[in-house]
Tab-separated table of C-alpha atoms in Angstrom:
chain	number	residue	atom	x	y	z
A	14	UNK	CA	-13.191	15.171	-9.794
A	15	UNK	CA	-11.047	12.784	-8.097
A	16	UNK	CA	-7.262	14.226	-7.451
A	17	UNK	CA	-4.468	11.845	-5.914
A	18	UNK	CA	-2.861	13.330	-2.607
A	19	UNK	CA	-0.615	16.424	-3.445
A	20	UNK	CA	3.477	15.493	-2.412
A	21	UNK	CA	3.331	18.089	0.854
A	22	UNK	CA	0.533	15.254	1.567
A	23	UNK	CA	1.861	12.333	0.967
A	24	UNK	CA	5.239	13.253	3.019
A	25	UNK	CA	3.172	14.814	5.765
A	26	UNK	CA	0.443	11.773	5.907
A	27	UNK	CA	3.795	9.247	6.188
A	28	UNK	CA	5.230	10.955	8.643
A	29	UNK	CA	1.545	10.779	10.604
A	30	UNK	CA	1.097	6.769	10.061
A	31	UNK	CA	5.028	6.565	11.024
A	32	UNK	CA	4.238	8.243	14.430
A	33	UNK	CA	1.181	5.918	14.685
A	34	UNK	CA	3.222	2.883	14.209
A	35	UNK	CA	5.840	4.074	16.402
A	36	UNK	CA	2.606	4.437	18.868
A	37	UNK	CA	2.021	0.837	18.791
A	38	UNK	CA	4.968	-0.373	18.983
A	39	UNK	CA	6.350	1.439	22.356
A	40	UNK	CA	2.684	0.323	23.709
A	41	UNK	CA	3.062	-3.239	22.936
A	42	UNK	CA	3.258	-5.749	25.723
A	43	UNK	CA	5.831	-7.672	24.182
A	44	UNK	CA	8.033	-7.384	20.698
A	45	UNK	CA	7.744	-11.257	20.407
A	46	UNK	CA	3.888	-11.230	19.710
A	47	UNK	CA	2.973	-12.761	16.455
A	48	UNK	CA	1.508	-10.231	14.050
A	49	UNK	CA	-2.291	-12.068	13.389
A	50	UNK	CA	-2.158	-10.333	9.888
A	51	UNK	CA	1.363	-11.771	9.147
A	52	UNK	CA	1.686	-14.738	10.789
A	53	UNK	CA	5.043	-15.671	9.593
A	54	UNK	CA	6.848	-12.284	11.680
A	55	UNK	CA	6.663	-11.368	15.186
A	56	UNK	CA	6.317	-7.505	15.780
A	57	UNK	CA	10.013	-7.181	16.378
A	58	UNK	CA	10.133	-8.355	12.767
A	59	UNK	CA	7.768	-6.023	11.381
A	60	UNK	CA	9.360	-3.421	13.203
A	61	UNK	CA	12.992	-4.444	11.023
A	62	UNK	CA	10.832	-4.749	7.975
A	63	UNK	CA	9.548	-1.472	8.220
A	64	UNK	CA	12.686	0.305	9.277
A	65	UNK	CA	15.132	-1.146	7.564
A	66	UNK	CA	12.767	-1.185	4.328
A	67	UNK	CA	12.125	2.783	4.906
A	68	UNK	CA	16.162	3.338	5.324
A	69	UNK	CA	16.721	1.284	1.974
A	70	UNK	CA	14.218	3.110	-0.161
A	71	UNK	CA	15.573	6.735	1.247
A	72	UNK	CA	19.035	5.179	-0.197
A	73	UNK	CA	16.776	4.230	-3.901
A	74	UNK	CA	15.788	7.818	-4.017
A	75	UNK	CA	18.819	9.441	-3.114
A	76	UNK	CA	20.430	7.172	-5.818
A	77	UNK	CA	18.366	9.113	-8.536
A	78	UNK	CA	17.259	7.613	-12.068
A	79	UNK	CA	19.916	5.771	-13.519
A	80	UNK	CA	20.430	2.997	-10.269
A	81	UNK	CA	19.815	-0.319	-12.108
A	82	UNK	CA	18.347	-1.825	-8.804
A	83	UNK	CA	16.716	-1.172	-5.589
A	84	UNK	CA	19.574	0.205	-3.186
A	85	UNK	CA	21.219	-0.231	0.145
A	86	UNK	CA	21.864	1.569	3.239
A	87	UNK	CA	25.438	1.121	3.873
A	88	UNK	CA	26.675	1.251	7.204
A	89	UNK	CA	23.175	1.728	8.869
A	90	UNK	CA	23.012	0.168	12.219
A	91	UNK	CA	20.906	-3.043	13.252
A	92	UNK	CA	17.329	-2.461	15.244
A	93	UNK	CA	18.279	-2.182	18.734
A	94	UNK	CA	15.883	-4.657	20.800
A	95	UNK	CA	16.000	-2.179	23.618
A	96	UNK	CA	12.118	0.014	23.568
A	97	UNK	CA	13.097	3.007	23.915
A	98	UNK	CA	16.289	3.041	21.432
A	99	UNK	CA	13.720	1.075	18.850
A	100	UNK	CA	11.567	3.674	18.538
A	101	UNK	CA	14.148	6.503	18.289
A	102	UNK	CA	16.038	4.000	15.233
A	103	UNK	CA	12.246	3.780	13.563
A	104	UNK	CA	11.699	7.411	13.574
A	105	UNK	CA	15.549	8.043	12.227
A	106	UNK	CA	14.752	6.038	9.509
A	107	UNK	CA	11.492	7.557	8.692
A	108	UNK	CA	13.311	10.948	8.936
A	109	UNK	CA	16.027	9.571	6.683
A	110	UNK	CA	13.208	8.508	3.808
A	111	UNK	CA	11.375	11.630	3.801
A	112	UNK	CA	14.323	13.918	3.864
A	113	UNK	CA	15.356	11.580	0.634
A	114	UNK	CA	12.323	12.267	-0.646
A	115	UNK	CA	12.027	15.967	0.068
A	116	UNK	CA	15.527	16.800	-1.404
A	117	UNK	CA	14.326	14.894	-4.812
A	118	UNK	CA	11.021	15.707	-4.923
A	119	UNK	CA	7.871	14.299	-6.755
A	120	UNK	CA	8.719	14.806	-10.514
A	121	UNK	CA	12.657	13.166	-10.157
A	122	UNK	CA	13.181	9.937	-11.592
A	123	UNK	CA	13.849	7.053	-9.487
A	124	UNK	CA	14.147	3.172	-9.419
A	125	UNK	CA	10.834	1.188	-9.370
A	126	UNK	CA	9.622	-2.211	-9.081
A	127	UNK	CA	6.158	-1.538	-11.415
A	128	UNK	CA	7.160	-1.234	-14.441
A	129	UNK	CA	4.351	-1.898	-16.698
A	130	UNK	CA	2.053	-0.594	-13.770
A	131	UNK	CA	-0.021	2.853	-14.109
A	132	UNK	CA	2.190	4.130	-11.800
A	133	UNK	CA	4.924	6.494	-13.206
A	134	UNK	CA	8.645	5.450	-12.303
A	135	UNK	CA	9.260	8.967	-9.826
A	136	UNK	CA	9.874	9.562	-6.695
A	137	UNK	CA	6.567	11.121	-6.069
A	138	UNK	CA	5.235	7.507	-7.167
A	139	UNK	CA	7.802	6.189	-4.287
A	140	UNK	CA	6.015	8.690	-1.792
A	141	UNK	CA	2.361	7.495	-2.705
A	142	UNK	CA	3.087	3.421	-2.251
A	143	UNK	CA	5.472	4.084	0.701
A	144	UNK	CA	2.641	5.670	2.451
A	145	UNK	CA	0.432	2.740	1.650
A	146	UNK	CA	2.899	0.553	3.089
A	147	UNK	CA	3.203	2.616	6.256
A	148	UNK	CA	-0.688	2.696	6.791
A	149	UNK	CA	-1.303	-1.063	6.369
A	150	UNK	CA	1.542	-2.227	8.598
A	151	UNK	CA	0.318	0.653	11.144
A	152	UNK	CA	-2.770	-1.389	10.974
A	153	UNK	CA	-0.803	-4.767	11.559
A	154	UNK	CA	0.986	-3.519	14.563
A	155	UNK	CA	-2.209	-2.321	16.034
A	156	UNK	CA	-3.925	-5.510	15.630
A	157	UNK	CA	-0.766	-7.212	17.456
A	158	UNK	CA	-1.723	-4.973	19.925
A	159	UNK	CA	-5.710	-5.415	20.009
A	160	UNK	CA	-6.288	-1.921	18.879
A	161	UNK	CA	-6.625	-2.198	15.244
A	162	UNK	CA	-8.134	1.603	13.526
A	163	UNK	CA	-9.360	2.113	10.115
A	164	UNK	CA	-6.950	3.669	7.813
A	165	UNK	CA	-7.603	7.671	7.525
A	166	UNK	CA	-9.595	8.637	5.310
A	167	UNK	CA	-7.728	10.387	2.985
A	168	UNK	CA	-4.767	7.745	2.891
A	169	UNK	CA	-7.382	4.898	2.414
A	170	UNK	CA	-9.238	6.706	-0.659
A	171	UNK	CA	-6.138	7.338	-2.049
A	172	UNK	CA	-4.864	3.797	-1.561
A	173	UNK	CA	-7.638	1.752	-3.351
A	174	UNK	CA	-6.616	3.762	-6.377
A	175	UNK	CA	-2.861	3.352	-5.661
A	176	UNK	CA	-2.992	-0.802	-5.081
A	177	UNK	CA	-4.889	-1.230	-8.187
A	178	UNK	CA	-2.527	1.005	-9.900
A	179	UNK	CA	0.944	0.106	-8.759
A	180	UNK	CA	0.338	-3.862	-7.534
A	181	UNK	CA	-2.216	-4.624	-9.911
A	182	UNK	CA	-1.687	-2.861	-13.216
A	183	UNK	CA	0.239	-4.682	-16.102
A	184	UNK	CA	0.798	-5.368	-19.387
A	185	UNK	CA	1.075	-9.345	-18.856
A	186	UNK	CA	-2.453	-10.815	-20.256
A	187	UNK	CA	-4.955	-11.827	-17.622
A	188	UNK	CA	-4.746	-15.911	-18.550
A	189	UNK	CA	-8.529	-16.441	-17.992
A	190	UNK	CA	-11.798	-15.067	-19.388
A	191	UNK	CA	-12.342	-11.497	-19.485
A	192	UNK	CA	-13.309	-10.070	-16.208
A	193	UNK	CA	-14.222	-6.137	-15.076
A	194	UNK	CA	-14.414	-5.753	-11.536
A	195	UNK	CA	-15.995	-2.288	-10.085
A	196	UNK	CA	-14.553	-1.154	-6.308
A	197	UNK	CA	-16.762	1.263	-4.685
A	198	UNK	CA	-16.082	3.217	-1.397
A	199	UNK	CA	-18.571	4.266	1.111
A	200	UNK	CA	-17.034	7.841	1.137
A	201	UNK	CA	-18.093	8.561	-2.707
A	202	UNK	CA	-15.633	7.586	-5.022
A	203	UNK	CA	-15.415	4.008	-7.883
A	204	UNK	CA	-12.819	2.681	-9.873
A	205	UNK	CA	-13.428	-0.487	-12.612
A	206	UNK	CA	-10.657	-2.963	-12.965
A	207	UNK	CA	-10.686	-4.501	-16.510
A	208	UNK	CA	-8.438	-7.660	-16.783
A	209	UNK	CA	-8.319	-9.351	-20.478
A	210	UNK	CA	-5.980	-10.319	-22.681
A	211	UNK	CA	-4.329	-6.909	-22.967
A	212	UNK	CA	-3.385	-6.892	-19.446
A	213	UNK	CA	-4.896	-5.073	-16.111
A	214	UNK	CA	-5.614	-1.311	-16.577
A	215	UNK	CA	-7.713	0.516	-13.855
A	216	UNK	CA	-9.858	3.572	-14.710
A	217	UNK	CA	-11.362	6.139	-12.274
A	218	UNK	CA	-15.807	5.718	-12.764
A	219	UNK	CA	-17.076	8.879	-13.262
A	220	UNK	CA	-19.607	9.433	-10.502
A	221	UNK	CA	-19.295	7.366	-6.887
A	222	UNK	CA	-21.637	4.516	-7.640
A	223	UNK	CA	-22.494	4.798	-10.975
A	224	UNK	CA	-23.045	1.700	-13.062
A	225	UNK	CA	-21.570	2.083	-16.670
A	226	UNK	CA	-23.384	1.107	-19.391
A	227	UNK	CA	-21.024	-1.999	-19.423
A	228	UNK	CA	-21.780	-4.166	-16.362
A	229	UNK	CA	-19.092	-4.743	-14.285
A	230	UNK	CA	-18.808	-9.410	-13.664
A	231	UNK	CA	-18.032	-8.676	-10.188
A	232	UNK	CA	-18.405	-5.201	-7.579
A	233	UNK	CA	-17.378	-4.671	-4.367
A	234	UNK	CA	-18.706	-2.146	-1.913
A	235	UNK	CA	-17.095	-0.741	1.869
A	236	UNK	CA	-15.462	1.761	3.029
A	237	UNK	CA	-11.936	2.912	1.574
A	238	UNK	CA	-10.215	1.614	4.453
A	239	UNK	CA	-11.741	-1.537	3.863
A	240	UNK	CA	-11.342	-1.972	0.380
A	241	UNK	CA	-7.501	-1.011	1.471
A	242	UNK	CA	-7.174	-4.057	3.560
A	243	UNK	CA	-9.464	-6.269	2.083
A	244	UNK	CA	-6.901	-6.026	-1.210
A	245	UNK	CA	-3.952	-6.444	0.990
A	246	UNK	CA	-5.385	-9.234	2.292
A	247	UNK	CA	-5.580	-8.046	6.360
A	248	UNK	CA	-9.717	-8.450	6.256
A	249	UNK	CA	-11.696	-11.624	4.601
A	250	UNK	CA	-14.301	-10.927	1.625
A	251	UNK	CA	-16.773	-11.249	4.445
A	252	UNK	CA	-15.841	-7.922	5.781
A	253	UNK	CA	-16.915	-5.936	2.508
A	254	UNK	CA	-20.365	-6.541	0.293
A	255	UNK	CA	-19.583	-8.101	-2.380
A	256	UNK	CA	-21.534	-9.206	-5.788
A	257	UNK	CA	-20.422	-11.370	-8.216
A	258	UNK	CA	-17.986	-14.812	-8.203
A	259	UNK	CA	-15.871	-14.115	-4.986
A	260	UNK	CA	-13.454	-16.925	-6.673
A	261	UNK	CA	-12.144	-14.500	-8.838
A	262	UNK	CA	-9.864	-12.736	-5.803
A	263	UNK	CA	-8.664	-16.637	-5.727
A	264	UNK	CA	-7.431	-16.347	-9.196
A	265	UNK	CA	-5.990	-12.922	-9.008
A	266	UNK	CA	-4.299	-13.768	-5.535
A	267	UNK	CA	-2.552	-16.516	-7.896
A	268	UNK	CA	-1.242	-14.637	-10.632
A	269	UNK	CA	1.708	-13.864	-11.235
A	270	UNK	CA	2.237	-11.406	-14.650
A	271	UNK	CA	5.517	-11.456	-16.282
A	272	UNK	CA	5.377	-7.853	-16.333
């Protein structure tokens, strides 16, 4: 059986990627280097993205269910460009989300962008995509770097799950032909994506590898970390095996649901 990442988990794997990133960043030969895997920010502005993002999302959860929007951190100071002060304003702000997080804790409401996802609108929800985020933007700073790692295992299997969940998953109707798409990692566990008319839904396959009795149009085999980047877009469709029309990431890259 296939369980999602308990909350002790999630906060303690978030912490681990944070540390990772922090890694990179105090290694780096310059904070002006242009991040191959987002070409439009240097590292010193994935650095700001990721603190400042962790700091505003400590403020969503502490704001608890009924905050209409995503909130603020009032009053929290700019990213110092200085190395050594950087790193100690990344790991305050990683402190500040997880102690938000921790005082909550996985079953409290909280402000969500997914709304019609399969993700449930808590702050244990928050904890699962925020670890995500942390572990594929570890992966762009190392890359800056040239020392790029595969995701951990147990972050990346639970992130193949989590993408197609949270970024995928909606209500909106899929505005082409009927499509299910089966994701299979290395490490022994599948999921099939079914986009139609009703919307994107993702369901967990039974048994690593098996092949329903309904064929899937297109599959895609590596390992979870792969299948983690290769749906964020940080590797090409060259980097996992694929079978089936490789346009159809084209088409879901485009779409944008309502929902």
């Amino acid at each position: 059986m296939q369980n999602t990442l308990t909350f002790p988990d999630l906060l303690r794997l978030i912490d681990e990627r944070s540390t990772a990133f922090r890694a990179a960043v105090a290694s780096a030969p310059s904070l002006d280097a242009q991040v191959p895997t987002c070409p439009e920010w240097t590292l010193l502005d994935l650095v700001k993205h990721i603190g400042e993002g962790r700091r505003d999302w400590a403020a969503t959860v502490a704001a608890g269910p009924d905050a209409a929007a995503k909130a603020s951190a009032e009053g929290a100071p700019a990213a110092p460009r200085e190395r050594e002060a950087l790193v100690a304003w990344l790991a305050e702000s990683t402190e500040q989300l997880l102690d938000a997080l921790r005082e909550a804790g996985p079953d409290r409401g909280v402000w969500m962008w997914w709304g019609a996802s399969q993700s449930p609108p808590t702050c244990g929800a928050v904890a699962r995509h925020q670890l995500q985020q942390m572990a594929v933007h570890t992966y762009d700073a190392e890359i800056t770097i040239g020392a790029p790692e595969p995701l951990p295992d147990e972050v990346a299997l639970d992130g193949v799950e989590e993408f197609l969940f949270t970024c995928i998953a909606t209500s909106s109707a899929w505005p082409h032909e009927a499509v299910l798409v089966d994701f299979h990692a290395t490490e022994g566990r599948s999921w099939r994506l079914s986009l139609s008319a009703d919307g994107a839904r993702t369901t967990r396959l039974p048994e690593a590898g098996a092949v329903p009795a309904t064929a899937a149009n297109t599959s895609v085999w590596g390992t979870a970390s792969e299948l983690v980047l290769f749906l964020y877009g940080r590797i090409p469709v060259e980097s996992v095996k694929l079978e089936g029309d490789p346009g159809f990431f084209d088409l879901l890259q485009a779409w944008e649901p309502e929902q």
